[in-house]
Short mmCIF file of C-alpha atoms and ligand atoms in Angstrom, two decimals:
data_model
loop_
_atom_site.label_atom_id
_atom_site.label_comp_id
_atom_site.label_asym_id
_atom_site.label_seq_id
_atom_site.Cartn_x
_atom_site.Cartn_y
_atom_site.Cartn_z
CA UNK A 241 0.06 -0.09 0.22
CA UNK A 242 1.50 3.23 -0.93
CA UNK A 243 2.43 5.58 1.85
CA UNK A 244 0.19 8.40 2.98
CA UNK A 245 2.23 11.35 3.08
CA UNK A 246 0.84 14.05 5.67
CA UNK A 247 2.80 16.48 7.51
CA UNK A 248 3.04 14.29 10.62
CA UNK A 249 4.44 11.46 8.61
CA UNK A 250 6.97 13.76 7.77
CA UNK A 251 7.50 15.42 10.98
CA UNK A 252 8.02 11.62 12.14
CA UNK A 253 10.92 11.01 9.31
CA UNK A 254 12.52 14.23 10.63
CA UNK A 255 12.45 13.62 14.23
CA UNK A 256 14.21 10.30 13.55
CA UNK A 257 16.72 11.85 11.27
CA UNK A 258 20.24 12.01 12.43
CA UNK A 259 21.94 13.70 9.85
CA UNK A 260 25.63 13.03 9.27
CA UNK A 261 28.09 16.39 8.78
CA UNK A 262 31.90 14.51 8.62
CA UNK A 263 34.05 14.28 5.54
CA UNK A 264 33.91 11.03 3.34
CA UNK A 265 37.19 10.39 2.58
CA UNK A 266 38.74 6.89 1.20
CA UNK A 267 35.73 4.77 2.46
CA UNK A 268 35.37 6.48 5.66
CA UNK A 269 33.92 9.24 7.50
CA UNK A 270 36.48 11.81 9.13
CA UNK A 271 36.07 14.88 10.93
CA UNK A 272 38.20 17.92 9.68
CA UNK A 273 41.66 17.95 10.20
CA UNK A 274 41.57 21.51 12.25
CA UNK A 275 38.70 20.20 14.14
CA UNK A 276 36.72 23.12 12.99
CA UNK A 277 32.79 22.92 12.10
CA UNK A 278 30.19 25.14 11.51
CA UNK A 279 26.27 25.07 11.59
CA UNK A 280 23.73 25.15 9.28
CA UNK A 281 20.78 27.03 9.36
CA UNK A 282 17.21 25.66 8.21
CA UNK A 283 15.76 27.64 5.71
CA UNK A 284 12.38 26.30 6.93
CA UNK A 285 12.17 28.00 10.16
CA UNK A 286 15.46 29.46 11.01
CA UNK A 287 16.62 27.13 13.19
CA UNK A 288 19.98 25.49 14.00
CA UNK A 289 20.43 22.17 11.96
CA UNK A 290 23.05 19.85 11.46
CA UNK A 291 26.45 20.36 12.33
CA UNK A 292 29.71 19.95 9.71
CA UNK A 293 33.48 18.96 8.90
CA UNK A 294 34.77 22.38 8.02
CA UNK A 295 37.02 21.41 5.63
CA UNK A 296 40.59 23.41 4.30
CA UNK A 297 43.46 22.87 2.33
CA UNK A 298 44.67 19.75 4.63
CA UNK A 299 41.57 17.94 3.94
CA UNK A 300 41.44 18.64 0.52
CA UNK A 301 45.29 17.00 0.15
CA UNK A 302 44.16 13.86 2.62
CA UNK A 303 40.74 13.61 0.09
CA UNK A 304 43.25 14.43 -3.36
CA UNK A 305 45.76 11.83 -2.42
CA UNK A 306 43.13 9.17 -1.83
CA UNK A 307 41.49 9.96 -4.89
CA UNK A 308 44.94 9.66 -6.80
CA UNK A 309 45.63 6.61 -5.10
CA UNK A 310 42.35 5.01 -6.07
CA UNK A 311 42.90 5.93 -10.00
CA UNK A 312 46.21 4.89 -9.98
CA UNK A 313 45.77 1.67 -8.59
CA UNK A 314 43.34 1.08 -11.31
CA UNK A 315 40.49 -0.44 -8.43
CA UNK A 316 38.02 1.21 -10.39
CA UNK A 317 39.07 2.09 -13.76
CA UNK A 318 40.25 -1.25 -14.64
CA UNK A 319 37.60 -2.89 -13.44
CA UNK A 320 35.62 -5.28 -16.05
CA UNK A 321 32.67 -2.75 -17.57
CA UNK A 322 29.97 -5.20 -16.61
CA UNK A 323 31.04 -4.98 -13.03
CA UNK A 324 31.04 -1.59 -13.02
CA UNK A 325 28.21 -1.04 -14.41
CA UNK A 326 26.55 -3.49 -11.83
CA UNK A 327 27.95 -1.35 -8.83
CA UNK A 328 26.41 2.16 -10.60
CA UNK A 329 23.17 0.15 -10.86
CA UNK A 330 23.29 -0.98 -7.52
CA UNK A 331 24.03 2.63 -6.06
CA UNK A 332 21.11 3.92 -8.28
CA UNK A 333 18.72 1.39 -6.47
CA UNK A 334 20.16 2.36 -2.82
CA UNK A 335 19.59 5.78 -3.60
CA UNK A 336 15.67 5.22 -4.38
CA UNK A 337 15.26 3.49 -1.32
CA UNK A 338 16.88 5.79 0.67
CA UNK A 339 14.63 8.37 -1.26
CA UNK A 340 12.52 9.41 1.92
CA UNK A 341 16.01 9.83 4.23
CA UNK A 342 17.31 11.77 1.40
CA UNK A 343 14.80 13.84 0.58
CA UNK A 344 14.24 14.83 4.17
CA UNK A 345 18.27 15.92 4.00
CA UNK A 346 17.69 17.90 1.09
CA UNK A 347 14.34 19.59 2.33
CA UNK A 348 16.29 20.19 5.62
CA UNK A 349 19.49 22.07 3.97
CA UNK A 350 17.31 23.73 1.03
CA UNK A 351 14.25 24.70 2.20
CA UNK A 352 12.27 22.75 -0.79
CA UNK A 353 9.03 21.00 -0.64
CA UNK A 354 9.52 17.31 0.74
CA UNK A 355 7.83 16.26 -2.12
CA UNK A 356 9.60 17.79 -4.32
CA UNK A 357 12.83 16.58 -2.89
CA UNK A 358 11.50 13.04 -3.06
CA UNK A 359 10.05 13.01 -6.29
CA UNK A 360 11.99 15.37 -8.45
CA UNK A 361 15.43 15.93 -6.50
CA UNK A 362 15.92 12.18 -5.38
CA UNK A 363 14.67 10.18 -8.48
CA UNK A 364 16.82 12.33 -10.76
CA UNK A 365 19.65 12.06 -9.16
CA UNK A 366 19.27 7.90 -9.20
CA UNK A 367 18.11 8.19 -13.07
CA UNK A 368 21.34 10.19 -13.57
CA UNK A 369 23.54 7.69 -12.00
CA UNK A 370 21.87 4.53 -13.36
CA UNK A 371 21.92 6.64 -16.72
CA UNK A 372 26.05 6.80 -16.85
CA UNK A 373 25.69 2.98 -14.93
CA UNK A 374 23.81 1.65 -17.93
CA UNK A 375 26.88 3.61 -20.72
CA UNK A 376 29.72 1.54 -19.03
CA UNK A 377 29.86 -1.34 -20.66
CA UNK A 378 28.44 0.38 -24.50
CA UNK A 379 30.89 2.67 -24.88
CA UNK A 380 33.39 1.80 -27.86
CA UNK A 381 36.70 3.28 -29.03
CA UNK A 382 38.19 4.11 -32.30
CA UNK A 383 40.59 2.76 -34.50
CA UNK A 384 41.77 5.45 -36.99
CA UNK A 385 42.26 5.30 -40.52
CA UNK A 386 45.96 4.61 -41.35
CA UNK A 387 48.14 2.70 -43.92
CA UNK A 388 48.18 -1.27 -43.90
CA UNK A 389 51.22 -1.32 -42.10
CA UNK A 390 50.24 0.28 -38.89
CA UNK A 391 46.98 0.32 -36.49
CA UNK A 392 46.07 3.41 -34.41
CA UNK A 393 43.87 3.01 -31.87
CA UNK A 394 41.96 6.01 -30.65
CA UNK A 395 41.11 5.07 -26.71
CA UNK A 396 38.70 7.70 -24.76
CA UNK A 397 40.42 7.57 -21.37
CA UNK A 398 39.41 8.85 -17.95
CA UNK A 399 41.29 12.29 -16.36
CA UNK A 400 42.17 11.02 -13.48
CA UNK A 401 41.07 13.30 -10.30
CA UNK A 402 38.23 15.19 -10.59
CA UNK A 403 37.27 17.78 -8.81
CA UNK A 404 33.42 18.69 -7.97
CA UNK A 405 32.08 21.83 -7.21
CA UNK A 406 28.59 22.32 -6.44
CA UNK A 407 25.76 24.49 -5.47
CA UNK A 408 22.55 24.48 -3.47
CA UNK A 409 19.53 24.97 -5.35
CA UNK A 410 19.60 21.32 -6.94
CA UNK A 411 22.63 19.60 -4.67
CA UNK A 412 21.53 15.61 -5.94
CA UNK A 413 20.64 16.56 -9.27
CA UNK A 414 23.34 18.52 -10.06
CA UNK A 415 25.64 16.50 -8.23
CA UNK A 416 24.19 12.82 -10.02
CA UNK A 417 25.04 14.86 -13.51
CA UNK A 418 29.02 15.46 -12.78
CA UNK A 419 29.47 12.23 -10.35
CA UNK A 420 27.41 9.81 -12.81
CA UNK A 421 29.65 10.51 -15.92
CA UNK A 422 32.91 11.33 -14.33
CA UNK A 423 32.95 7.69 -12.24
CA UNK A 424 31.32 5.87 -15.27
CA UNK A 425 34.15 7.09 -17.67
CA UNK A 426 37.05 5.46 -14.68
CA UNK A 427 38.02 9.04 -12.79
CA UNK A 428 38.13 9.15 -9.06
CA UNK A 429 36.24 12.42 -7.59
CA UNK A 430 36.53 15.03 -4.99
CA UNK A 431 33.28 16.44 -4.41
CA UNK A 432 32.78 20.09 -2.44
CA UNK A 433 29.44 20.30 -2.13
CA UNK A 434 27.68 23.74 -1.12
CA UNK A 435 28.15 24.44 2.30
CA UNK A 436 24.48 25.24 2.53
CA UNK A 437 23.99 21.48 1.34
CA UNK A 438 26.19 19.30 1.95
CA UNK A 439 23.95 16.19 4.18
CA UNK A 440 22.67 14.70 0.57
CA UNK A 441 26.47 14.43 -0.60
CA UNK A 442 27.56 12.75 2.14
CA UNK A 443 25.05 10.26 2.45
CA UNK A 444 25.19 9.82 -1.88
CA UNK A 445 28.99 8.88 -1.19
CA UNK A 446 28.25 6.54 1.53
CA UNK A 447 25.62 4.82 -0.64
CA UNK A 448 28.24 4.85 -3.43
CA UNK A 449 30.35 2.97 -0.98
CA UNK A 450 28.01 0.35 0.34
CA UNK A 451 26.74 -0.24 -3.50
CA UNK A 452 30.76 -1.26 -4.22
CA UNK A 453 32.67 1.84 -5.17
CA UNK A 454 35.99 0.87 -4.05
CA UNK A 455 37.12 3.61 -1.35
CA UNK A 456 38.84 6.80 -2.70
CA UNK A 457 37.15 7.47 -5.64
CA UNK A 458 34.15 9.21 -4.27
CA UNK A 459 35.44 11.73 -1.56
CA UNK A 460 33.37 14.27 -0.33
CA UNK A 461 34.89 17.40 1.42
CA UNK A 462 32.47 19.93 3.22
CA UNK A 463 33.42 23.32 3.95
CA UNK A 464 33.51 27.18 2.81
CA UNK A 465 33.80 28.19 -0.90
CA UNK A 466 36.86 29.88 0.16
CA UNK A 467 38.38 27.46 2.51
CA UNK A 468 37.78 24.21 0.78
CA UNK A 469 36.31 25.12 -2.47
CA UNK A 470 39.61 27.09 -3.62
CA UNK A 471 42.15 24.68 -2.50
CA UNK A 472 40.61 21.99 -4.38
CA UNK A 473 40.92 24.16 -7.54
CA UNK A 474 44.31 25.43 -7.10
CA UNK A 475 45.23 21.77 -6.58
CA UNK A 476 48.39 20.73 -8.24
CA UNK A 477 47.05 17.20 -8.75
CA UNK A 478 43.51 17.74 -9.84
CA UNK A 479 42.89 17.15 -13.75
CA UNK A 480 39.53 18.94 -13.79
CA UNK A 481 36.95 21.37 -11.98
CA UNK A 482 33.28 20.47 -12.68
CA UNK A 483 31.58 23.57 -11.54
CA UNK A 484 28.24 24.81 -11.05
CA UNK A 485 27.31 28.12 -9.69
CA UNK A 486 27.62 31.68 -10.26
CA UNK A 487 29.04 33.55 -12.77
CA UNK A 488 31.33 35.13 -10.49
CA UNK A 489 33.28 32.04 -9.00
CA UNK A 490 33.34 30.37 -12.36
CA UNK A 491 35.11 33.22 -13.44
CA UNK A 492 37.52 32.69 -10.01
CA UNK A 493 37.94 28.89 -11.06
CA UNK A 494 39.23 29.28 -14.73
CA UNK A 495 41.84 31.69 -13.09
CA UNK A 496 42.81 29.22 -10.43
CA UNK A 497 43.05 26.79 -13.27
CA UNK A 498 45.32 29.03 -15.10
CA UNK A 499 47.78 29.76 -11.60
CA UNK A 500 48.09 26.21 -10.69
CA UNK A 501 48.23 23.42 -13.00
CA UNK A 502 46.29 24.42 -16.31
CA UNK A 503 43.62 21.70 -15.40
CA UNK A 504 40.27 21.33 -17.21
CA UNK A 505 36.99 23.19 -16.30
CA UNK A 506 33.72 23.13 -17.33
CA UNK A 507 31.18 25.56 -16.02
CA UNK A 508 27.46 25.71 -15.61
CA UNK A 509 26.57 29.25 -14.31
CA UNK A 510 24.13 32.01 -14.28
CA UNK A 511 21.23 32.99 -16.38
CA UNK A 512 18.23 35.31 -17.41
CA UNK A 513 16.45 33.20 -19.33
CA UNK A 514 13.88 34.99 -21.94
CA UNK A 515 10.54 33.62 -22.48
CA UNK A 516 9.37 35.17 -25.59
CA UNK A 517 4.94 35.29 -25.72
CA UNK A 518 3.79 36.19 -29.37
CA UNK A 519 0.12 37.60 -29.74
CA UNK A 520 -1.06 34.56 -31.47
CA UNK A 521 0.49 32.12 -28.88
CA UNK A 522 -1.76 29.65 -26.54
CA UNK A 523 -1.96 32.31 -23.63
CA UNK A 524 -3.00 29.75 -20.73
CA UNK A 525 -0.21 27.63 -21.94
CA UNK A 526 2.20 30.45 -21.86
CA UNK A 527 0.96 31.39 -18.46
CA UNK A 528 1.52 27.85 -17.18
CA UNK A 529 4.67 28.07 -18.64
CA UNK A 530 6.36 31.36 -17.35
CA UNK A 531 5.08 30.73 -13.92
CA UNK A 532 6.49 27.65 -13.20
CA UNK A 533 9.52 28.14 -15.59
CA UNK A 534 10.32 31.50 -13.05
CA UNK A 535 8.43 30.09 -9.43
CA UNK A 536 9.73 26.45 -9.34
CA UNK A 537 12.09 25.93 -6.49
CA UNK A 538 11.09 29.70 -5.52
CA UNK A 539 12.69 30.95 -8.77
CA UNK A 540 16.54 29.16 -7.48
CA UNK A 541 16.98 28.11 -10.77
CA UNK A 542 19.73 28.50 -13.14
CA UNK A 543 17.67 28.27 -16.49
CA UNK A 544 14.61 30.13 -14.86
CA UNK A 545 12.29 31.74 -17.39
CA UNK A 546 13.26 35.18 -15.48
CA UNK A 547 12.48 37.48 -18.72
CA UNK A 548 8.91 37.30 -19.71
CA UNK A 549 9.10 39.50 -23.31
CA UNK A 550 5.45 39.69 -24.27
CA UNK A 551 3.81 41.41 -27.22
CA UNK A 552 2.59 44.25 -26.17
CA UNK A 553 -1.24 43.58 -26.89
CA UNK A 554 -1.18 40.68 -24.85
CA UNK A 555 0.72 41.52 -21.86
CA UNK A 556 -2.37 42.25 -19.38
CA UNK A 557 -4.17 39.46 -20.07
CA UNK A 558 -0.61 36.98 -20.07
CA UNK A 559 -0.08 38.54 -16.62
CA UNK A 560 -3.71 38.00 -15.23
CA UNK A 561 -3.33 34.49 -16.27
CA UNK A 562 -0.15 34.46 -14.35
CA UNK A 563 -1.17 35.48 -11.56
CA UNK A 564 -4.39 33.00 -11.77
CA UNK A 565 -1.76 30.21 -12.07
CA UNK A 566 0.24 31.56 -9.59
CA UNK A 567 -2.24 32.25 -6.80
CA UNK A 568 -3.98 28.64 -7.73
CA UNK A 569 -1.46 25.82 -8.54
CA UNK A 570 1.61 27.26 -6.96
CA UNK A 571 0.97 26.59 -3.31
CA UNK A 572 3.76 28.29 -0.98
CA UNK A 573 3.62 26.39 2.26
CA UNK A 574 5.94 25.20 4.88
CA UNK A 575 8.34 22.85 3.19
CA UNK A 576 6.92 19.76 5.13
CA UNK A 577 3.28 20.46 3.75
CA UNK A 578 2.81 17.79 1.41
CA UNK A 579 0.65 19.95 -0.90
CA UNK A 580 3.36 22.74 -0.92
CA UNK A 581 4.50 23.56 -4.32
CA UNK A 582 7.26 25.64 -3.24
CA UNK A 583 9.15 26.51 -0.09
CA UNK A 584 11.96 28.70 1.38
CA UNK A 585 14.62 30.25 0.41
CA UNK A 586 18.10 29.11 0.82
CA UNK A 587 19.24 31.46 3.54
CA UNK A 588 18.71 34.72 5.25
CA UNK A 589 21.25 36.44 3.94
CA UNK A 590 20.18 34.99 0.36
CA UNK A 591 16.56 36.32 1.23
CA UNK A 592 17.55 40.16 1.69
CA UNK A 593 19.61 40.06 -1.17
CA UNK A 594 16.68 39.13 -3.35
CA UNK A 595 14.26 41.94 -1.42
CA UNK A 596 17.29 44.27 -2.04
CA UNK A 597 17.33 43.71 -5.62
CA UNK A 598 13.15 44.41 -5.87
CA UNK A 599 13.77 47.41 -3.67
CA UNK A 600 16.41 48.78 -6.06
CA UNK A 601 13.87 47.59 -9.19
CA UNK A 602 11.16 49.85 -7.67
CA UNK A 603 13.31 52.44 -7.13
CA UNK A 604 14.46 52.56 -11.06
CA UNK A 605 10.76 52.66 -11.39
CA UNK A 606 9.89 49.23 -12.19
CA UNK A 607 5.73 48.32 -11.43
CA UNK A 608 4.81 45.75 -9.29
CA UNK A 609 2.01 43.63 -10.75
CA UNK A 610 1.69 41.46 -7.48
CA UNK A 611 3.79 39.21 -5.29
CA UNK A 612 7.33 39.69 -4.57
CA UNK A 613 7.08 40.34 -0.76
CA UNK A 614 8.35 38.49 1.93
CA UNK A 615 5.98 36.10 3.84
CA UNK A 616 5.45 33.74 6.29
CA UNK A 617 7.76 35.25 8.88
CA UNK A 618 6.47 34.15 11.78
CA UNK A 619 7.81 30.75 10.89
CA UNK A 620 11.41 32.18 11.52
CA UNK A 621 12.07 30.82 7.67
CA UNK A 622 13.34 32.61 4.66
CA UNK A 623 9.83 32.67 2.19
CA UNK A 624 9.13 35.51 -0.54
CA UNK A 625 6.09 34.93 -2.24
CA UNK A 626 6.22 34.75 -6.47
CA UNK A 627 5.85 38.00 -7.77
CA UNK A 628 5.56 40.10 -11.00
CA UNK A 629 6.90 43.38 -12.14
CA UNK A 630 5.48 44.45 -15.77
CA UNK A 631 6.19 47.21 -18.53
CA UNK A 632 9.96 46.95 -17.50
CA UNK A 633 12.48 47.91 -20.55
CA UNK A 634 15.55 45.45 -20.97
CA UNK A 635 17.99 47.65 -19.31
CA UNK A 636 16.63 47.76 -15.65
CA UNK A 637 18.42 45.99 -13.26
CA UNK A 638 15.50 43.43 -12.69
CA UNK A 639 15.64 42.46 -16.61
CA UNK A 640 19.25 42.34 -16.22
CA UNK A 641 20.60 40.50 -12.82
CA UNK A 642 20.29 37.31 -11.96
CA UNK A 643 17.96 37.69 -8.92
CA UNK A 644 17.51 33.45 -7.86
CA UNK A 645 14.18 34.24 -6.34
CA UNK A 646 10.59 34.14 -7.45
CA UNK A 647 10.80 37.64 -9.25
CA UNK A 648 9.47 37.68 -12.80
CA UNK A 649 10.23 40.55 -14.92
CA UNK A 650 7.54 41.20 -17.95
CA UNK A 651 9.18 43.34 -21.02
CA UNK A 652 6.38 44.40 -23.57
CA UNK A 653 7.53 44.21 -27.46
CA UNK A 654 6.08 45.26 -30.77
CA UNK A 655 7.80 43.65 -33.30
CA UNK A 656 9.84 40.52 -33.99
CA UNK A 657 12.66 41.95 -34.69
CA UNK A 658 12.77 43.83 -31.43
CA UNK A 659 11.60 40.44 -29.57
CA UNK A 660 14.62 38.49 -31.09
CA UNK A 661 17.26 41.70 -30.19
CA UNK A 662 15.48 41.92 -26.59
CA UNK A 663 16.10 38.12 -25.91
CA UNK A 664 20.13 37.74 -26.81
CA UNK A 665 20.50 41.11 -25.24
CA UNK A 666 22.17 39.79 -22.16
CA UNK A 667 25.17 38.48 -21.08
CA UNK A 668 23.87 34.74 -20.23
CA UNK A 669 23.16 32.15 -22.75
CA UNK A 670 21.66 29.13 -20.50
CA UNK A 671 18.03 28.97 -21.75
CA UNK A 672 15.22 30.34 -23.64
CA UNK A 673 11.74 29.67 -25.08
CA UNK A 674 9.49 30.90 -27.52
CA UNK A 675 5.30 30.55 -27.78
CA UNK A 676 3.57 31.27 -31.16
CA UNK A 677 1.09 28.97 -33.12
CA UNK A 678 3.36 30.01 -36.30
CA UNK A 679 5.89 27.50 -36.52
CA UNK A 680 8.24 29.52 -38.98
CA UNK A 681 8.63 31.70 -36.05
CA UNK A 682 9.05 29.26 -33.79
CA UNK A 683 11.81 27.65 -36.23
CA UNK A 684 13.53 30.91 -36.62
CA UNK A 685 13.57 31.88 -32.80
CA UNK A 686 14.56 28.40 -32.11
CA UNK A 687 17.57 28.94 -34.42
CA UNK A 688 18.67 32.23 -33.06
CA UNK A 689 17.94 32.56 -29.45
CA UNK A 690 21.62 32.47 -28.48
CA UNK A 691 21.21 29.63 -25.79
CA UNK A 692 21.92 25.80 -24.83
CA UNK A 693 18.33 24.94 -24.61
CA UNK A 694 15.41 26.57 -26.53
CA UNK A 695 12.13 25.28 -25.64
CA UNK A 696 8.85 25.74 -28.36
CA UNK A 697 5.71 26.24 -26.58
CA UNK A 698 6.83 24.80 -23.21
CA UNK A 699 9.69 25.61 -20.64
CA UNK A 700 11.82 23.35 -18.48
CA UNK A 701 11.35 20.05 -20.08
CA UNK A 702 14.27 17.59 -20.60
CA UNK A 703 15.50 14.46 -20.45
CA UNK A 704 19.10 12.66 -19.61
CA UNK A 705 19.29 12.12 -23.29
CA UNK A 706 18.98 16.07 -23.83
CA UNK A 707 22.40 17.81 -22.93
CA UNK A 708 22.52 20.67 -20.83
CA UNK A 709 24.50 24.14 -20.42
CA UNK A 710 25.31 27.53 -21.80
CA UNK A 711 26.70 29.74 -23.99
CA UNK A 712 28.09 33.42 -22.94
CA UNK A 713 28.93 33.80 -19.58
CA UNK A 714 26.50 30.89 -18.75
CA UNK A 715 29.23 29.03 -18.79
CA UNK A 716 30.25 25.59 -21.39
CA UNK A 717 30.62 22.14 -21.04
CA UNK A 718 27.64 19.93 -21.18
CA UNK A 719 26.02 18.10 -18.06
CA UNK A 720 23.51 15.17 -19.03
CA UNK A 721 23.30 12.94 -22.32
CA UNK A 722 25.92 10.67 -23.72
CA UNK A 723 27.91 13.80 -24.34
CA UNK A 724 29.00 14.96 -20.92
CA UNK A 725 31.17 11.89 -20.57
CA UNK A 726 33.68 13.32 -23.05
CA UNK A 727 33.83 16.53 -20.06
CA UNK A 728 35.58 13.52 -17.98
CA UNK A 729 37.52 11.62 -20.97
CA UNK A 730 40.30 12.82 -23.32
CA UNK A 731 41.86 11.04 -26.66
CA UNK A 732 44.87 8.74 -25.97
CA UNK A 733 46.50 7.71 -29.56
CA UNK A 734 48.30 3.87 -29.56
CA UNK A 735 49.82 3.33 -32.77
CA UNK A 736 51.33 0.26 -33.60
CA UNK A 737 53.25 -0.31 -36.74
CA UNK A 738 54.10 -3.52 -38.16
CA UNK A 739 56.04 -5.28 -41.07
P1 LIG B 199 28.71 30.41 -5.43
O1 LIG B 199 29.18 30.52 -7.04
O2 LIG B 199 29.68 31.30 -4.56
O3 LIG B 199 28.75 28.91 -5.00
C1 LIG B 199 28.46 27.80 -5.46
C2 LIG B 199 29.83 27.07 -5.01
O4 LIG B 199 31.01 27.20 -5.75
C3 LIG B 199 29.65 26.63 -3.59
O5 LIG B 199 29.66 25.18 -3.29
C4 LIG B 199 30.57 27.40 -3.08
O6 LIG B 199 31.07 26.65 -2.02
C5 LIG B 199 31.62 27.51 -3.94
N1 LIG B 199 32.69 28.59 -3.83
C6 LIG B 199 32.00 29.78 -3.58
N2 LIG B 199 33.58 30.64 -3.64
C7 LIG B 199 34.58 29.53 -4.05
C8 LIG B 199 36.17 29.58 -4.64
N3 LIG B 199 36.44 30.97 -4.21
N4 LIG B 199 36.32 28.82 -4.68
C9 LIG B 199 36.15 27.52 -4.85
N5 LIG B 199 34.81 27.57 -4.85
C10 LIG B 199 34.15 28.42 -4.06
O7 LIG B 199 26.84 30.60 -5.55
P2 LIG B 199 26.38 31.52 -4.37
O8 LIG B 199 27.21 32.58 -3.26
O9 LIG B 199 25.94 30.36 -2.97
O10 LIG B 199 25.33 32.08 -4.57
C11 LIG B 199 25.22 33.44 -5.53
C12 LIG B 199 24.46 33.38 -6.65
O11 LIG B 199 25.17 32.59 -7.68
C13 LIG B 199 22.79 33.32 -6.28
O12 LIG B 199 22.37 34.11 -5.87
C14 LIG B 199 22.78 32.88 -8.22
O13 LIG B 199 22.37 33.82 -8.60
C15 LIG B 199 24.20 32.11 -8.27
N6 LIG B 199 24.16 30.94 -8.37
C16 LIG B 199 24.14 29.84 -9.44
C17 LIG B 199 23.68 28.72 -9.24
C18 LIG B 199 23.45 27.69 -11.14
O14 LIG B 199 22.72 27.09 -10.77
N7 LIG B 199 24.16 28.31 -11.83
C19 LIG B 199 23.60 28.12 -8.09
C20 LIG B 199 23.95 28.41 -6.87
C21 LIG B 199 24.03 29.91 -7.11
MG1 LIG B 200 29.49 32.95 -3.25
#
């Protein structure tokens, strides 16, 4: 019988939870070398939550050494592909069977609704590990065309030690996107999760070990960006950094790579994605896509549809419909309420930053249609209601800056050329969408919007089969799909001469 997920059920899961906050290095839990810790504040109610090890360069050194030793020994890299696949599939199953626990860890850290954590984040993490596990015994190398007396093998080989630095908005999903292909390719990994969301990462690493991933192949060091992330990215024995986070820190990561050992870098950074609505569009569909595209996860989504570029003749009607969807369908509630669709923002500092951006936008003359206010403050948590600003121009701060909160900027246009110009007038290029019944126009826009993903008459649809990542200052390199493996490998030529 299916479990009935009531608030009381989840309160009980929470009361029984004993989150683990230590590093996971070389198959074992460890305190930080310095003994230092930090306490996570729960976004749902502002109360102190888990205590975590505050790692620094010494812990990173230990973890990188363990990762290197595992790589050199070949204990994983040289294992039979079929055996490696079985380990990853077992890992995916363990993630599923620990779904409620992992979901609760994620909700505690991030403040997102418990059923979103369970049905979206945990599910997609497990699916990602499974997807790359299944690839392991289906990848072939190449034989290059040479003369008859030579045979040249073009082998795709793992890089070695991968440093993964991940953000707090979709911790488990993004970690699955990176750990799946990096480990499937035969690398070892040191993961530095965001300081706001380390609990699920530690648990994922424990479950991988339980599934049979050898010690040292996946290590987790918790701690702050400057103290643990920077030494990882500066490390002389790390071959690559796979990073998701702010554009600001992405630029630092490139610098760290240049200052150290020219390690490779893959960056998945911010966005300010346009959703263009023409006057002939299905406005109900456009309204639902715009609202969910911008407000899901409280707007803490790199590819959120934060710029609504709408034909002037339908702006008012569309905004009314967006308000209906927001008020009727996107329930903002305490994250342990099963009916919550969105929950808290990640932390007080971030909530204040979002409120400051809203205030600055209003000072510039942005007109509020509804929402975008602090609510539920009596809970002690960090909640902002979804809101829309209308009649903006694309030079206003609400239309330019990544807010990472539930704030939609509506920008009216009159001509198709103008709509395209506005859509591309951003430093970012992560995603975009066009709503129109004219398929010729939809085709033109899908070709001309400069972004890693463009949706036609929908938003945020994806699968593991489609690559995800950006152009311009949204970064480079792709997560998901078979292509993600390439980031964690390089080609090696083996030339054999005969006769
Ligand atoms: P951030 O970019 O500082 O944090 C992301 C990760 O980088 C975390 O693991 C953090 O510990 C690490 N980090 C921070 N400084 C570092 C350094 N000097 N060296 C190495 N690693 C470092 O993001 P933050 O400060 O949490 O959020 C700021 C803004 O960034 C958000 O408001 C949002 O606009 C954007 N952001 C974008 C994300 C995306 O999915 N593209 C995810 C998170 C934030
Ligand atoms: Mg930061």
